[in-house]
Every structure is written in structure tokens, then in C-alpha cells.
Coordinates of C-alpha atoms in Angstrom, one line a residue:
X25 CA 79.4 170.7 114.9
X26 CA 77.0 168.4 115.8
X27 CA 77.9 165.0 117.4
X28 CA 77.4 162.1 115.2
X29 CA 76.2 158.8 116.8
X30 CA 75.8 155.1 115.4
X31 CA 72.8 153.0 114.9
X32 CA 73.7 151.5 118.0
X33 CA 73.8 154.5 119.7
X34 CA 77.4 154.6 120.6
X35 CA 79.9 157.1 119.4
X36 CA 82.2 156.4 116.7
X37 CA 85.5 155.3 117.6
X38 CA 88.0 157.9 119.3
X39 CA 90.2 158.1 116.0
X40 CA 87.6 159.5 114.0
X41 CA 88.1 162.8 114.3
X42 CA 85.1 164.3 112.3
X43 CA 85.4 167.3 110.3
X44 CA 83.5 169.1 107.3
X45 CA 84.6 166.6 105.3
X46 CA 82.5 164.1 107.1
X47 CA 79.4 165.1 105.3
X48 CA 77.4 164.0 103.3
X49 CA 77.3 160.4 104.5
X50 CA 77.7 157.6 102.2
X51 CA 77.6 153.9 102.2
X52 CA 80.9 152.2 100.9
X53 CA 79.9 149.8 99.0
X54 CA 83.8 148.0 99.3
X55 CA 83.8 144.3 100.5
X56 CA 86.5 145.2 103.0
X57 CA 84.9 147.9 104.2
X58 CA 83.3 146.4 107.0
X59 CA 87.0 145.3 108.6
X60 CA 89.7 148.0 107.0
X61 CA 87.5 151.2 106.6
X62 CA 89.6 153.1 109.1
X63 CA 91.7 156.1 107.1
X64 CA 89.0 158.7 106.4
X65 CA 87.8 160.6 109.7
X66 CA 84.3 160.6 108.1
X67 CA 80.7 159.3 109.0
X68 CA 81.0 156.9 106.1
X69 CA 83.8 155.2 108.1
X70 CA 81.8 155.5 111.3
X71 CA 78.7 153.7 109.9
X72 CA 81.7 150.9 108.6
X73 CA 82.9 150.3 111.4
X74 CA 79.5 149.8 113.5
X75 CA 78.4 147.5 110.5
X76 CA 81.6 145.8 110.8
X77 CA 81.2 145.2 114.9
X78 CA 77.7 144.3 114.4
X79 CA 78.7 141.9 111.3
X80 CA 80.9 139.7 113.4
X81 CA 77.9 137.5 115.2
X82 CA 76.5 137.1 111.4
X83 CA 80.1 136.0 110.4
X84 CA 80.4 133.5 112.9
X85 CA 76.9 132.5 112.5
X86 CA 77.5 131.4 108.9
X87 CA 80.8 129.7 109.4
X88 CA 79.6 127.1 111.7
X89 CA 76.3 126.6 109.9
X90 CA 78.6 126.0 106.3
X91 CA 80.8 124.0 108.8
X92 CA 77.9 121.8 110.1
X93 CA 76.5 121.6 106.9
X94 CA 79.5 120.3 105.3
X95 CA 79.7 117.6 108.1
X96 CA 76.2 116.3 107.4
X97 CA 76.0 116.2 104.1
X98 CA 79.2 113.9 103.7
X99 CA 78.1 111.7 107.3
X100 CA 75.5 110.5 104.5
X101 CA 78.2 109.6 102.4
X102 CA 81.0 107.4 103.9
X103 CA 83.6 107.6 101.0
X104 CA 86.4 109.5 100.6
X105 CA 85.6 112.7 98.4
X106 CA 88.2 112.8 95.4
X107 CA 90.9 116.0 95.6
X108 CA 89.8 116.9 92.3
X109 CA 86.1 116.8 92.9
X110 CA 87.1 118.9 96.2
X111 CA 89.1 121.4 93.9
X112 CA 86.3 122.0 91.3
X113 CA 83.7 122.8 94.1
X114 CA 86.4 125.2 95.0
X115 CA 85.7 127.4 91.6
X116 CA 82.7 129.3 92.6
X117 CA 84.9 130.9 95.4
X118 CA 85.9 132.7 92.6
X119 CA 82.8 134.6 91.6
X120 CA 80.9 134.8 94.6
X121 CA 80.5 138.3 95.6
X122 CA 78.5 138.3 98.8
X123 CA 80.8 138.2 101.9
X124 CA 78.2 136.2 104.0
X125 CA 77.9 133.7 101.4
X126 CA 81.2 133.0 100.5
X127 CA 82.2 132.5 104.2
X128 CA 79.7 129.9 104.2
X129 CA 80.2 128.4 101.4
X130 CA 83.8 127.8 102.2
X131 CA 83.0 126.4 105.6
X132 CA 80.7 123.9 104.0
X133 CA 83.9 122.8 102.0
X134 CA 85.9 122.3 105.2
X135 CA 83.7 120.6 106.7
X136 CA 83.5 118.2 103.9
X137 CA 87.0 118.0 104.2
X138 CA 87.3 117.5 107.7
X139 CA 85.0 114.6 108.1
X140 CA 86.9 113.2 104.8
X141 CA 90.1 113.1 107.5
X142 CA 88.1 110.8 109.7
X143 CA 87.0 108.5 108.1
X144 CA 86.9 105.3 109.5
X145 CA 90.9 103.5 109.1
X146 CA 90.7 99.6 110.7
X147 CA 93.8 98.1 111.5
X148 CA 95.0 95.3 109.2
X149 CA 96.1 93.3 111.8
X150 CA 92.7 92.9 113.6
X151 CA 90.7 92.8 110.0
X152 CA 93.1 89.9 109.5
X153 CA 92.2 88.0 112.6
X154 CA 88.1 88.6 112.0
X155 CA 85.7 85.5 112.4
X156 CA 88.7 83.7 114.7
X157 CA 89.3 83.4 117.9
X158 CA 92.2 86.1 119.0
X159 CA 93.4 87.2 122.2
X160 CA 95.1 90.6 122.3
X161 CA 96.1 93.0 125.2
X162 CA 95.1 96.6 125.4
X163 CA 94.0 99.8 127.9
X164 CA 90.5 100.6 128.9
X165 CA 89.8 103.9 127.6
X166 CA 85.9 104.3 128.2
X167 CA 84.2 102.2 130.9
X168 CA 80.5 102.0 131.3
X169 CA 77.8 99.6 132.9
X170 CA 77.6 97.2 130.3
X171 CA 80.7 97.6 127.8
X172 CA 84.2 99.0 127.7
X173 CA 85.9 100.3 124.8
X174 CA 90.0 99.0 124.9
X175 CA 92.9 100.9 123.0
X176 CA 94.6 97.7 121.3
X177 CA 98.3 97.2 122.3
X178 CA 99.8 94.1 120.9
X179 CA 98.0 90.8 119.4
X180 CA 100.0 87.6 119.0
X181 CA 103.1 89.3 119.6
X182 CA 102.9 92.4 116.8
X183 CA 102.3 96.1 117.7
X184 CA 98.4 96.9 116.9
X185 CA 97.2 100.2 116.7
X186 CA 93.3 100.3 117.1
X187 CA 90.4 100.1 119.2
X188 CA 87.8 97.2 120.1
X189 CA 85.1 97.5 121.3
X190 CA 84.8 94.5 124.7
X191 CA 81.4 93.8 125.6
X192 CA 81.8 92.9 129.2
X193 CA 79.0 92.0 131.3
X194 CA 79.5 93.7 135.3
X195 CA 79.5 90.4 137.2
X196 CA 82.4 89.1 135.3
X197 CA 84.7 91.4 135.6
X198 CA 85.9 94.6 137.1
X199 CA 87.4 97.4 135.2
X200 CA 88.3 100.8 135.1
X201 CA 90.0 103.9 132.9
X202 CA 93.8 103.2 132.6
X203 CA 93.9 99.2 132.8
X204 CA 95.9 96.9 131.1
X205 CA 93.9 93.7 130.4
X206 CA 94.4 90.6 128.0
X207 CA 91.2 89.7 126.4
X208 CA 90.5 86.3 124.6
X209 CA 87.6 86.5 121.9
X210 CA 86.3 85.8 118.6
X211 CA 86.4 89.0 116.7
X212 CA 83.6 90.6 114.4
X213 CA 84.0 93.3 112.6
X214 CA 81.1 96.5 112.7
X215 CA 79.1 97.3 109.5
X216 CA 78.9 100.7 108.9
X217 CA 75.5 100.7 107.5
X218 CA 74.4 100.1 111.0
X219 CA 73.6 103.0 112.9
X220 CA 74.8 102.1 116.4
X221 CA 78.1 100.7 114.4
X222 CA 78.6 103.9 113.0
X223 CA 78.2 105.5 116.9
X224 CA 80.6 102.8 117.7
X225 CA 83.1 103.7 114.7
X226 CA 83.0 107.4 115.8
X227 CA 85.0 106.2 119.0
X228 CA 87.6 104.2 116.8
X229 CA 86.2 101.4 118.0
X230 CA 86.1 99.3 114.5
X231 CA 85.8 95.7 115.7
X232 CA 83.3 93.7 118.6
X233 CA 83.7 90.7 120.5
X234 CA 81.5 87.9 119.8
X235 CA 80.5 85.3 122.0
X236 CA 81.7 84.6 125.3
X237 CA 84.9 86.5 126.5
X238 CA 87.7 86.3 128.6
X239 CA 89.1 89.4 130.4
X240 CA 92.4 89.1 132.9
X241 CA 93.5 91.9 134.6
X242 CA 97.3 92.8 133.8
X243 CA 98.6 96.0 135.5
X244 CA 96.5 98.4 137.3
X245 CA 96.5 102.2 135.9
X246 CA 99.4 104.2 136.4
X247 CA 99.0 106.8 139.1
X248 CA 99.7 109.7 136.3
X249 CA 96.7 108.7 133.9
X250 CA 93.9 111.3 134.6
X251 CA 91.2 109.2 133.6
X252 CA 91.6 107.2 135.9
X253 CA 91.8 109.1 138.8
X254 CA 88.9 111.1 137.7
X255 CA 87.2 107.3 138.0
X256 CA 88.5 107.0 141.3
X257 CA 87.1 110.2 142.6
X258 CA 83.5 109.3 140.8
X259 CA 83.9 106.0 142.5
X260 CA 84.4 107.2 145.8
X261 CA 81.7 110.3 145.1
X262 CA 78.9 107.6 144.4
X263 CA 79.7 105.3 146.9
X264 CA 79.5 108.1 149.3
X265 CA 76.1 109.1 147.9
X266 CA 74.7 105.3 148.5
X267 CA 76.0 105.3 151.5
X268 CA 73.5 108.1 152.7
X269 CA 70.7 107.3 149.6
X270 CA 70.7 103.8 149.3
X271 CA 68.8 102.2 146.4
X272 CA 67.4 103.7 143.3
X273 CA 67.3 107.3 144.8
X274 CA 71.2 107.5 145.5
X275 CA 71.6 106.2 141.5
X276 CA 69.3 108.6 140.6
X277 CA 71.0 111.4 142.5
X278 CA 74.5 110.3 141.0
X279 CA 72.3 111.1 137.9
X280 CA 71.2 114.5 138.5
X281 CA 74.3 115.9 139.7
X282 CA 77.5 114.4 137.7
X283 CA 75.7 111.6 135.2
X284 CA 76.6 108.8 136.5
X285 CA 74.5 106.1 135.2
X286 CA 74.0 103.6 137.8
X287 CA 70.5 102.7 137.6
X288 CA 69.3 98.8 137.3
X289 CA 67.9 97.8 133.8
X290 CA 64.6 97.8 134.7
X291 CA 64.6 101.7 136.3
X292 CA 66.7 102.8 133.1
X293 CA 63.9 101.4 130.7
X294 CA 61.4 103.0 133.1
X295 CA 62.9 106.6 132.8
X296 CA 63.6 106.0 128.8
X297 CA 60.0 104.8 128.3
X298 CA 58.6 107.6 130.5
X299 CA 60.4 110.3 128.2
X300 CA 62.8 111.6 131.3
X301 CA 66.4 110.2 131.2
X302 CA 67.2 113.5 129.6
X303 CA 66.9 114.1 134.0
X304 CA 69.7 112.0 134.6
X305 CA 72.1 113.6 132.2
X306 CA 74.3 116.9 132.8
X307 CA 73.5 119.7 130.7
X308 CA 73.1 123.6 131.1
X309 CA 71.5 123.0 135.1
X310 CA 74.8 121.7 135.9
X311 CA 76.8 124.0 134.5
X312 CA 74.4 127.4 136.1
X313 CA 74.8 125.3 139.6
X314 CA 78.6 125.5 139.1
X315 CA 78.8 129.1 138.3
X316 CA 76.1 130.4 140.8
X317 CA 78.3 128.4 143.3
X318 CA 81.6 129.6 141.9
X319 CA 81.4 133.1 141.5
X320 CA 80.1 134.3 145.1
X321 CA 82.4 131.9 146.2
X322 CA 85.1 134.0 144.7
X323 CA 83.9 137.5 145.4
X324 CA 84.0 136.3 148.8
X325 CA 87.2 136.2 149.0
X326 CA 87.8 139.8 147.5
X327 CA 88.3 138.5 143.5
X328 CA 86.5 141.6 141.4
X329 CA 83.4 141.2 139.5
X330 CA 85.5 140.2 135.8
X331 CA 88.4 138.2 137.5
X332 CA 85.8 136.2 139.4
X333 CA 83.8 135.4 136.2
X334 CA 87.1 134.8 134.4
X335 CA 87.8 132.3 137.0
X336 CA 84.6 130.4 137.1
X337 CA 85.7 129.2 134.0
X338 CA 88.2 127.2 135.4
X339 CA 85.2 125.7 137.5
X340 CA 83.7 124.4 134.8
X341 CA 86.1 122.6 132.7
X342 CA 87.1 121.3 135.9
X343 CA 83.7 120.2 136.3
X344 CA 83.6 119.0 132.6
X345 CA 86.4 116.5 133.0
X346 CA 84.9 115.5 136.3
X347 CA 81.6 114.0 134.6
X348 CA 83.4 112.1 131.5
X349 CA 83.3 115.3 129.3
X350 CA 80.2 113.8 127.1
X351 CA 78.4 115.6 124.4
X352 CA 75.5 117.2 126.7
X353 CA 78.2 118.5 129.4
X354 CA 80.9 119.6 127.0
X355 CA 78.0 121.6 125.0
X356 CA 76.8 123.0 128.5
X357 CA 80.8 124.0 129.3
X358 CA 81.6 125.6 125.5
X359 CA 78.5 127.8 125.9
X360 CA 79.2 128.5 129.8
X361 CA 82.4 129.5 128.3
X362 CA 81.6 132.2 125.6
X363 CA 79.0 133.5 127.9
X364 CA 81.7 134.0 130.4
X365 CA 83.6 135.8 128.2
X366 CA 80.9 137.7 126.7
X367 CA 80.0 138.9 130.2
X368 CA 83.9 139.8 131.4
X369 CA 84.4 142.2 128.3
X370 CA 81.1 143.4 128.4
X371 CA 78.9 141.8 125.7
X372 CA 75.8 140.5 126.1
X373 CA 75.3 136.8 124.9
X374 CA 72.9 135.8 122.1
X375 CA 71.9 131.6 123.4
X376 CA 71.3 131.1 119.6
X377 CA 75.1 132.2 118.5
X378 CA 76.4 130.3 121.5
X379 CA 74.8 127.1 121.0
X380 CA 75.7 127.3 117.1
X381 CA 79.3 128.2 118.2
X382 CA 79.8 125.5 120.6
X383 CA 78.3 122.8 118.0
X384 CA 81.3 124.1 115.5
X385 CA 83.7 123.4 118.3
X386 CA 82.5 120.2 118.8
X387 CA 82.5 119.2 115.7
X388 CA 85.6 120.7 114.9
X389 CA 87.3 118.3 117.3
X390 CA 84.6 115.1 116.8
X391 CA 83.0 115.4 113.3
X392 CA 81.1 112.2 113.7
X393 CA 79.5 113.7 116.6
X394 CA 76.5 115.5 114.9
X395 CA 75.3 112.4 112.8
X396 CA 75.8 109.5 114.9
X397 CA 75.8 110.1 118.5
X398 CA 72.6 110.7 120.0
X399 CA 73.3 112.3 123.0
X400 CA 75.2 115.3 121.4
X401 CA 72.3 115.6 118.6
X402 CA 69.8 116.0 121.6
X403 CA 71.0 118.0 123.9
X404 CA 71.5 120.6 121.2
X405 CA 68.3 120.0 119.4
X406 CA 66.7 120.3 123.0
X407 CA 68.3 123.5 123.3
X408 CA 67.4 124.8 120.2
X409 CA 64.0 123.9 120.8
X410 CA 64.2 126.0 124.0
X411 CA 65.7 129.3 123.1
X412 CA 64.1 129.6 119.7
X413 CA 60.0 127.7 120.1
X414 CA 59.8 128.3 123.9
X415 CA 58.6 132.1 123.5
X416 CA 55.8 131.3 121.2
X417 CA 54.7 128.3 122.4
X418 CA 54.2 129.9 126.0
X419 CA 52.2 132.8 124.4
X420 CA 49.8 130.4 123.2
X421 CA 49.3 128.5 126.4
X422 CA 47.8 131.6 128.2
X423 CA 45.0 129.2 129.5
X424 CA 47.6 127.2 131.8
X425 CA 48.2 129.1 135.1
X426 CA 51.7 130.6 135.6
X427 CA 51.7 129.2 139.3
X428 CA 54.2 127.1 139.9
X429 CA 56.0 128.0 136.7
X430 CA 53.2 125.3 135.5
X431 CA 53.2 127.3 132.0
X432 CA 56.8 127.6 131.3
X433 CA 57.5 123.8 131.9
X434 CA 54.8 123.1 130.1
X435 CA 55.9 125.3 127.3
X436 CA 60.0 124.1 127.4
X437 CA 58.4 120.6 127.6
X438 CA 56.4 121.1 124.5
X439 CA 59.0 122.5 122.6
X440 CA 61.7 120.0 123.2
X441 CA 59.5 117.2 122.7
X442 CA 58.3 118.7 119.2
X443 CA 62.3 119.3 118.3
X444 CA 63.5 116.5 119.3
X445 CA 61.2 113.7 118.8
X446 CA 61.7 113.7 114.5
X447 CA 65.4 112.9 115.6
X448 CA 63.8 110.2 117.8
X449 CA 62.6 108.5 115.2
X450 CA 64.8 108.3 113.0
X451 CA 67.8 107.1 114.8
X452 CA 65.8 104.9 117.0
X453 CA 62.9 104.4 115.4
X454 CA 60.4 104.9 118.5
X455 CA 59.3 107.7 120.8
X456 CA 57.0 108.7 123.9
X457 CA 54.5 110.9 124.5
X458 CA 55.0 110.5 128.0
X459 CA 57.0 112.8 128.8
X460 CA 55.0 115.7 128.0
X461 CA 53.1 114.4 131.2
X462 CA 55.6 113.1 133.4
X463 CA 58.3 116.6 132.8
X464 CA 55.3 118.7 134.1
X465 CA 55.6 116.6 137.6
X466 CA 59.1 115.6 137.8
X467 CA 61.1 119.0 136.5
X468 CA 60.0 121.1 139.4
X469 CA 61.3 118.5 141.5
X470 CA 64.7 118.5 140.1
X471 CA 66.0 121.4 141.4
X472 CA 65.3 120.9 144.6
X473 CA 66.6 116.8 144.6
X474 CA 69.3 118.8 143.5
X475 CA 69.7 121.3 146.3
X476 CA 68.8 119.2 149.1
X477 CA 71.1 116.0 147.9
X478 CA 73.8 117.8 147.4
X479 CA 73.9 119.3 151.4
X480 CA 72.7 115.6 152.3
X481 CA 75.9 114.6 150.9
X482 CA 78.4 117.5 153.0
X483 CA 76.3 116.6 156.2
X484 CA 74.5 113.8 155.8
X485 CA 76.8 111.3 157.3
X486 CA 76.6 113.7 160.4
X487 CA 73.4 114.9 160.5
X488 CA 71.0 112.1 159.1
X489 CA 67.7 114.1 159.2
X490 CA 69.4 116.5 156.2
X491 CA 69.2 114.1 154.1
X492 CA 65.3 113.5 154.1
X493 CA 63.6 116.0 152.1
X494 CA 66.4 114.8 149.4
X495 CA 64.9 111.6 149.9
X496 CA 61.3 112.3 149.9
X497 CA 61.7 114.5 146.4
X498 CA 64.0 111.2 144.9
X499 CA 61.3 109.0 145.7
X500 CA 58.9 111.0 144.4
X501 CA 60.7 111.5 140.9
X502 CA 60.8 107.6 140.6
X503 CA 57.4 106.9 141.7
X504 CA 56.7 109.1 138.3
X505 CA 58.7 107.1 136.1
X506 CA 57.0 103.8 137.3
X507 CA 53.8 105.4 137.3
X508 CA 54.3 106.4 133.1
X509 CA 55.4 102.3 132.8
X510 CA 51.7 101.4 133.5
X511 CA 50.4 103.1 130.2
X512 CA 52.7 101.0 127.4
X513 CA 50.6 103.1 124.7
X514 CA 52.2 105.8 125.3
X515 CA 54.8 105.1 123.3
X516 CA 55.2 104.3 120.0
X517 CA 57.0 103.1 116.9
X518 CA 57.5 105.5 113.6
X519 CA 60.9 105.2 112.1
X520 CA 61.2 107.8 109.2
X521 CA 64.0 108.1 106.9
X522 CA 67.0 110.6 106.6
X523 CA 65.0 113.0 104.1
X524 CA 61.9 113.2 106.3
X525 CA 63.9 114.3 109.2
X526 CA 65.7 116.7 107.4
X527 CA 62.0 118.6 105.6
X528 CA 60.7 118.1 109.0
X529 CA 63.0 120.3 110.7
X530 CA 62.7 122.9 107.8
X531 CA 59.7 122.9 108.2
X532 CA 60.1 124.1 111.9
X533 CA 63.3 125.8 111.3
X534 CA 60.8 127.8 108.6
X535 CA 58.0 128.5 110.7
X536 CA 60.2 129.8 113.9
X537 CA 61.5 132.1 111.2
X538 CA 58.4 133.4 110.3
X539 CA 56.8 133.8 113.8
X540 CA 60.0 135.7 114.7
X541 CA 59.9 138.3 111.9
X542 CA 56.1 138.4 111.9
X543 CA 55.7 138.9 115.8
X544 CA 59.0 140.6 116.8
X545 CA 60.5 142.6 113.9
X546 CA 62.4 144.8 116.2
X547 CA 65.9 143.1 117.0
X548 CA 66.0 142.4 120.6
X549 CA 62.0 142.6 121.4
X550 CA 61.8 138.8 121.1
X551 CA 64.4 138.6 124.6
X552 CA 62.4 140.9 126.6
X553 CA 59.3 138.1 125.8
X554 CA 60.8 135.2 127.2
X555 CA 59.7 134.3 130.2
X556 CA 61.5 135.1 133.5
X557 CA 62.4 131.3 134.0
X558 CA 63.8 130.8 130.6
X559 CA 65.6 133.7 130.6
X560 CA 67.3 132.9 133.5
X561 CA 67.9 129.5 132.2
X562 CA 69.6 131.2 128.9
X563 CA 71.4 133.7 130.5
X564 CA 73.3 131.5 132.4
X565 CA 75.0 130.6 129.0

């Protein structure tokens, strides 16, 4: 009898014993077939069950779409949803007959109902105490260079449970994850129609001191709260990193490694006017860094292949906690993750269902995230912009030379500039061209600051000369930045509203679609297209 063998060129599965009645083959045309057509030892079943492994990316791909959907579409409405309005948008669950569909549809109505669960709950003890001055004691949770968010204990003796946000400026006090401090302010509570309130809100942080405020230390943190020590170890990390790069290029290191942000004002506006503090954040370098450090690491010491893959996991979420765990870093580990895992049993990993995945995890667990905080919008609508525009965009720039990788940066460059900068706009109403110049100059400089500081910092203290090629590429990187400063026309202001962002990115979402099908009809052609950097870059995920 001749062997049968699936579209995918794989045999069917061992328990299909195929006989005469195998033939002719048919198509079921069941619903379940795709995930329970395993009784008949026929070629029906064995086309099933390849349409039913091969169904599983699509099925996942519309269930966080729906999901995401659902979480946009009610951030632009911050009321609850009735149950009843909830229940009738239910019904056509009922009569939709397309499997794909219906999965989506119903994770656009969790979605809803998820972000419905968050919505913002101030306490009525603070709301009370709004426009007055109060003094309360709570925990830092979140520290950074210019504010600190604290996790509301008690005020005037009663039991609070909130957040409020402490605007504390760094010469007047100085504070860390896990301390217990009594602040004396006059409250204000956020408006929500306010974009950076609603980024603020997100956190649970509901209310902002106004006006000048008094912060006493009370206890230090307690030698069990991981924050805290995770501070401590950043703490010590950076000051051993100024120690060796003193200055501007030991902040920007900090930057490029673990996202520390310990620039001065006046370099931070420099790299967000010159279109490049996207350099100074972690993202999917960091991650690749880990694992290409990781996994020979391990196989050095006699782990196999899977097991030391498997265990380079455990490098990055290590890794992710290290750096604060933000938006850009925990997108980075979730698609490191999957990857990972992909890899260990065998799979190969699609960047587009990975970076969809990991946005449904995120949101899952933040559903804010997507709408108001700008740092999880743009790393993943930088990624985006990489995997899917990147291809096409380099095919057209054929009259740039490829030495130096001088037509792939320019080509990433492009293509997260064009994704991200309608997002720009809207949310902060201005963006740069610069950085279509500056990225071209600074990004192959990156990996080596990278490399070089980070031996610097082993054998630096030691061995002093280490640390000056590290220094020489730092300096270089900010000398770019500064340079960009000189030409304010650069940038420019262009807020557009909700709607235009969302037919912009259509539009683009659209026309990816169409050069896809239109230049790469066969499935996986468009991969073998990318270029050898990008690939690189996207396989590490």
C-alpha cells in the first residue's frame, strides 16, 4: 500500500493504522474535527489531525487579538459595562459557526470584561481628605529619579488601603523599595481624562501631592522584601560602574545594560529629542546577551542541548526581576520564554505569534498596560515594526551599501520610526525625525559599548586600560545625541486624535498584508528574506 504523507510532509500519527478503508480521502467538514478526529484509521483523519496541529498558532493568534481588542476598545471607555449589556453581546456565541471567529469573538468579550475588573477604585478615606493638608504613612513600592509611588498604610490613625503617588525631588530625600515613611502634603486627586493620570491610575496610584512635601524616614526595609534587595544590588552595580565610567558614560552604560536611568535632565532631553532613549532601555538585546551567555555557560558544564535551553530560562526571569521587570524587558523575557520552549520540544518560533502571545500575557496580568503606558505600547509596536516592515523596506533600499550592516539599520530604523511615530503623536503629541539619522551612527556602536563595558566592569578596577575602548564608544554615542540637539527642527509637534491613530495603523497593518501575500505567497518564503542581521535578532526570540 502506498504510504500516505501530510501536507507537512510528516507521516500521520502512529495510531493510524491505514487500511483499504482509508480511501477515498475526504474532508470532514465537523467543527471538532480538527481536535477529536482520532477513531477512524483513515486519511480523512490524517489530514484532521495535521489541520488540527497546524490550527493551533491560528487559534492562539485570534485569542489574543479578540483579547487585545476587547482591552482597547473599553480603555476608551472608562465605565463599568452593565452585566446585562455584557450578557446580550454574549448571544451571537450562539449562531456563529466559524471556529476562528467565535474564539475571537469571545476573547474580545473577556477582554471587555477583564479591564471592567480594573477599573479605577479610590479609597474613601484619601477622596475624603482631598484639597487639605494630610499626612499619612505608607511603603515605597516604585522609586525613580524624580517621583516615588507609596502603598498607603494608615492616615490620621485609620487603616487606608490605596496608593499615592509622592512627588519627591532627589536632594530632599532619600528613598528606596521597602521603606516606611510618613509623608505630610496637601492631596489632589488625578483626572482621568488626563493621559499621564490615567498612566498614573494604571499603577493604583489615584491621588498626587501638591505643593511642597514632607517625607521622614520611619523604618528601613525589611531584609525579606525582594524589591528591595534587588535595589540594593542595582545600587551597588551602578555605583560600581561610576566608579570605573565616571560621568555621563557610566549612566549611559547603566542604561544599555540593566535600564537604569541615571542620566542628568539635560542628557535625558538630549537622547529623547535626538530619537534614541529607546538605547537606554532593555529590550530583546538584553535578553539575546543573557541567553548567548547562559547557554554555553551551561553546556560547559555537561548540561545537554534541551536541559541547557530549559535552564536559560531561569536566566532570564532572573534577569527580568533584576531590571524592575518593565514593559520593554518583561515583553523581551515572555517572548525569550516561548522561544525557549519552542526550541526544547522542537518547534520553530514564528516572532509574529510570540510577540502577539506575550502582549496577551501582559495584558492578562496589567490590562491598562496597552492604552496608557507608553513604554509597553512601544517596545511592542517597535517590534512589530521589525519583524513584519523590515523585509520590505530593506528590499527597497538596494541603493544603500550592505557594508557595515549600513542597510539593515537603516531599514529597522525606518520601520520602527514609521510604526511607532503615529503612537508618538498621539500620546505625546510631538516626535523626531532625528533619529532616523542619529540610529544609523549610534546602533552599531551599541553592541560593542555593550561588550566592552561589561568586561570593563569584571576587570576594570584591576586592569584600567580594559576599560577604554568602552569608554571611547560611550563617548562617542553621547557626542551623537548632543550633536542631533543643535538642529531643534528636527522635531516637531502633530498631536492627532485616537481615531487617526487607529486608520493609521490600518492602513499599515493593511498594506504589510498586501505586500506579504502579493510578494511571498508561499508560507515560510518571507523568513528566508530577512536579512541575516534581523534574523538573528528574531530568532533569538
Amino acid at each position: 500500500m502506498e504510504r500516505t504523507v501530510l501536507p507537512s510532509g510528516r507521516p500521520p500519527p502512529p495510531s493510524h493504522a491505514l487500511g483499504p478503508q482509508c480511501f477515498p480521502r475526504r474532508v470532514c467538514k465537523s467543527r471538532c474535527a480538527a481536535f477529536f478526529c482520532r477513531k477512524t484509521a483513515c486519511a480523512k483523519c490524517a489530514t484532521e489531525w495535521n489541520m488540527g496541529a497546524h490550527s493551533v498558532p491560528r487559534i492562539m493568534t485570534a485569542a489574543s487579538f479578540g483579547f487585545l481588542s476587547g482591552i482597547l476598545l473599553h480603555a476608551g471607555w472608562l465605565r463599568p459595562v452593565p452585566f446585562l449589556a455584557m450578557a446580550v453581546a454574549m448571544l451571537p456565541l450562539l449562531f456563529v459557526r466559524h471556529r476562528i471567529v467565535c474564539i475571537g469573538y469571545a476573547a474580545c468579550l473577556f477582554g471587555f470584561i477583564r479591564f471592567d475588573m480594573t477599573l479605577p477604585l479610590p479609597s474613601e478615606a484619601l477622596a475624603e481628605a482631598v484639597g487639605r493638608e494630610a499626612s499619612f504613612i505608607g511603603i515605597v513600592r516604585e522609586m525613580r529619579i524624580y517621583q516615588a509611588t507609596i502603598a498607603v498604610r494608615t492616615m490620621d490613625d485609620r487603616v487606608v488601603s490605596s496608593r499615592s503617588l509622592i512627588s519627591v525631588s532627589p536632594g530632599s530625600a532619600t528613598l528606596s523599595e521597602g521603606q516606611t515613611v510618613r509623608v505630610a502634603c496637601r492631596l489632589a486627586m488625578l483626572d482621568l481624562a488626563d493621559k499621564k493620570s490615567r498612566f498614573l491610575a494604571r499603577r493604583g496610584a489615584f491621588f498626587q501631592c501638591k505643593g511642597t512635601t514632607v517625607v521622614r524616614l520611619v523604618a528601613f526595609a525589611p531584609p525579606y522584601f525582594a524589591p528591595a534587595a534587588l535595589a540594593n544590588w542595582r545600587k551597588a552595580l551602578s555605583a560600581r560602574i561610576r566608579a570605573v565610567f565616571p560621568g555621563d558614560e557610566g549612566a549611559l552604560l547603566s542604561g544599555i545594560l540593566y535600564g537604569e536611568r541615571g542620566f542628568t535632565k539635560r542628557m535625558n532631553d538630549a537622547f529623547r529629542m535626538a530619537g534614541m532613549t529607546h538605547l537606554i532601555a532593555v529590550s530583546g538585546s538584553n535578553i539575546t546577551l543573557v541567553v548567548s551567555l547562559f547557554v554555553p555557560f551551561l553546556l560547559v558544564l555537561g548540561y545537554r542541548r534541551t536541559s541547557a535551553i530549559v535552564l536559560s530560562g531561569l536566566g532570564i526571569l532572573l534577569f527580568a526581576f533584576f531590571v524592575g521587570a518593565e514593559a520593554s524587558v518583561i515583553r523581551a523575557a515572555i517572548m525569550g520564554w516561548l522561544a525557549l520552549l519552542a526550541r526544547a520540544f522542537g518547534r520553530k518560533p514564528k516572532a509574529g505569534h510570540l510577540l502577539l502571545v506575550a502582549a496577551a500575557v501582559m495584558t492578562l496580568a496589567d490590562p491598562w498596560a496597552p492604552a496608557f503606558d507608553a513604554g509597553f505600547a512601544l517596545s511592542f509596536l517597535a517590534t512589530w515594526g521589525l519583524i513584519a516592515l523590515s523585509p520590505f523596506v530593506s528590499e527597497r533600499l538596494r541603493f544603500v551599501p550592505e557594508r557595515f550592516g549600513l542597510r539593515e539599520i537603516t531599514a529597522t530604523t525606518f520601520s520602527a520610526t514609521l510604526v511607532t511615530t503615529p503612537y508618538s503623536l498621539w500620546a505625546f503629541q510631538e516626535s523626531s525625525l532625528a533619529g532616523l539619522i542619529t540610529n544609523l551612527f549610534a546602533i552599531p556602536l551599541i553592541g560593542l559599548a555593550m561588550a566592552w563595558g561589561a568586561l570593563a566592569i569584571a576587570v576594570g578596577p584591576v586592569i584600567p586600560a580594559v576599560a577604554w575602548p568602552a569608554q571611547g564608544f560611550l563617548h562617542a554615542i553621547l557626542r551623537i545625541a548632543e550633536t542631533a540637539n543643535r538642529f531643534p527642527w528636527l522635531a516637531y509637534a502633530l498631536p492627532i486624535p485616537l481615531w487617526a491613530m487607529a486608520a493609521i495603523y490600518t492602513l499599515i497593518a493593511g498594506a504589510g498584508m498586501h505586500l506579504k501575500r502579493k510578494k511571498y505567497p508561499q508560507p515560510g518564503v518571507l523568513e528566508a528574506h530577512i536579512p541575516s542581521r534581523i534574523r538573528a535578532f528574531v530568532r533569538a526570540f
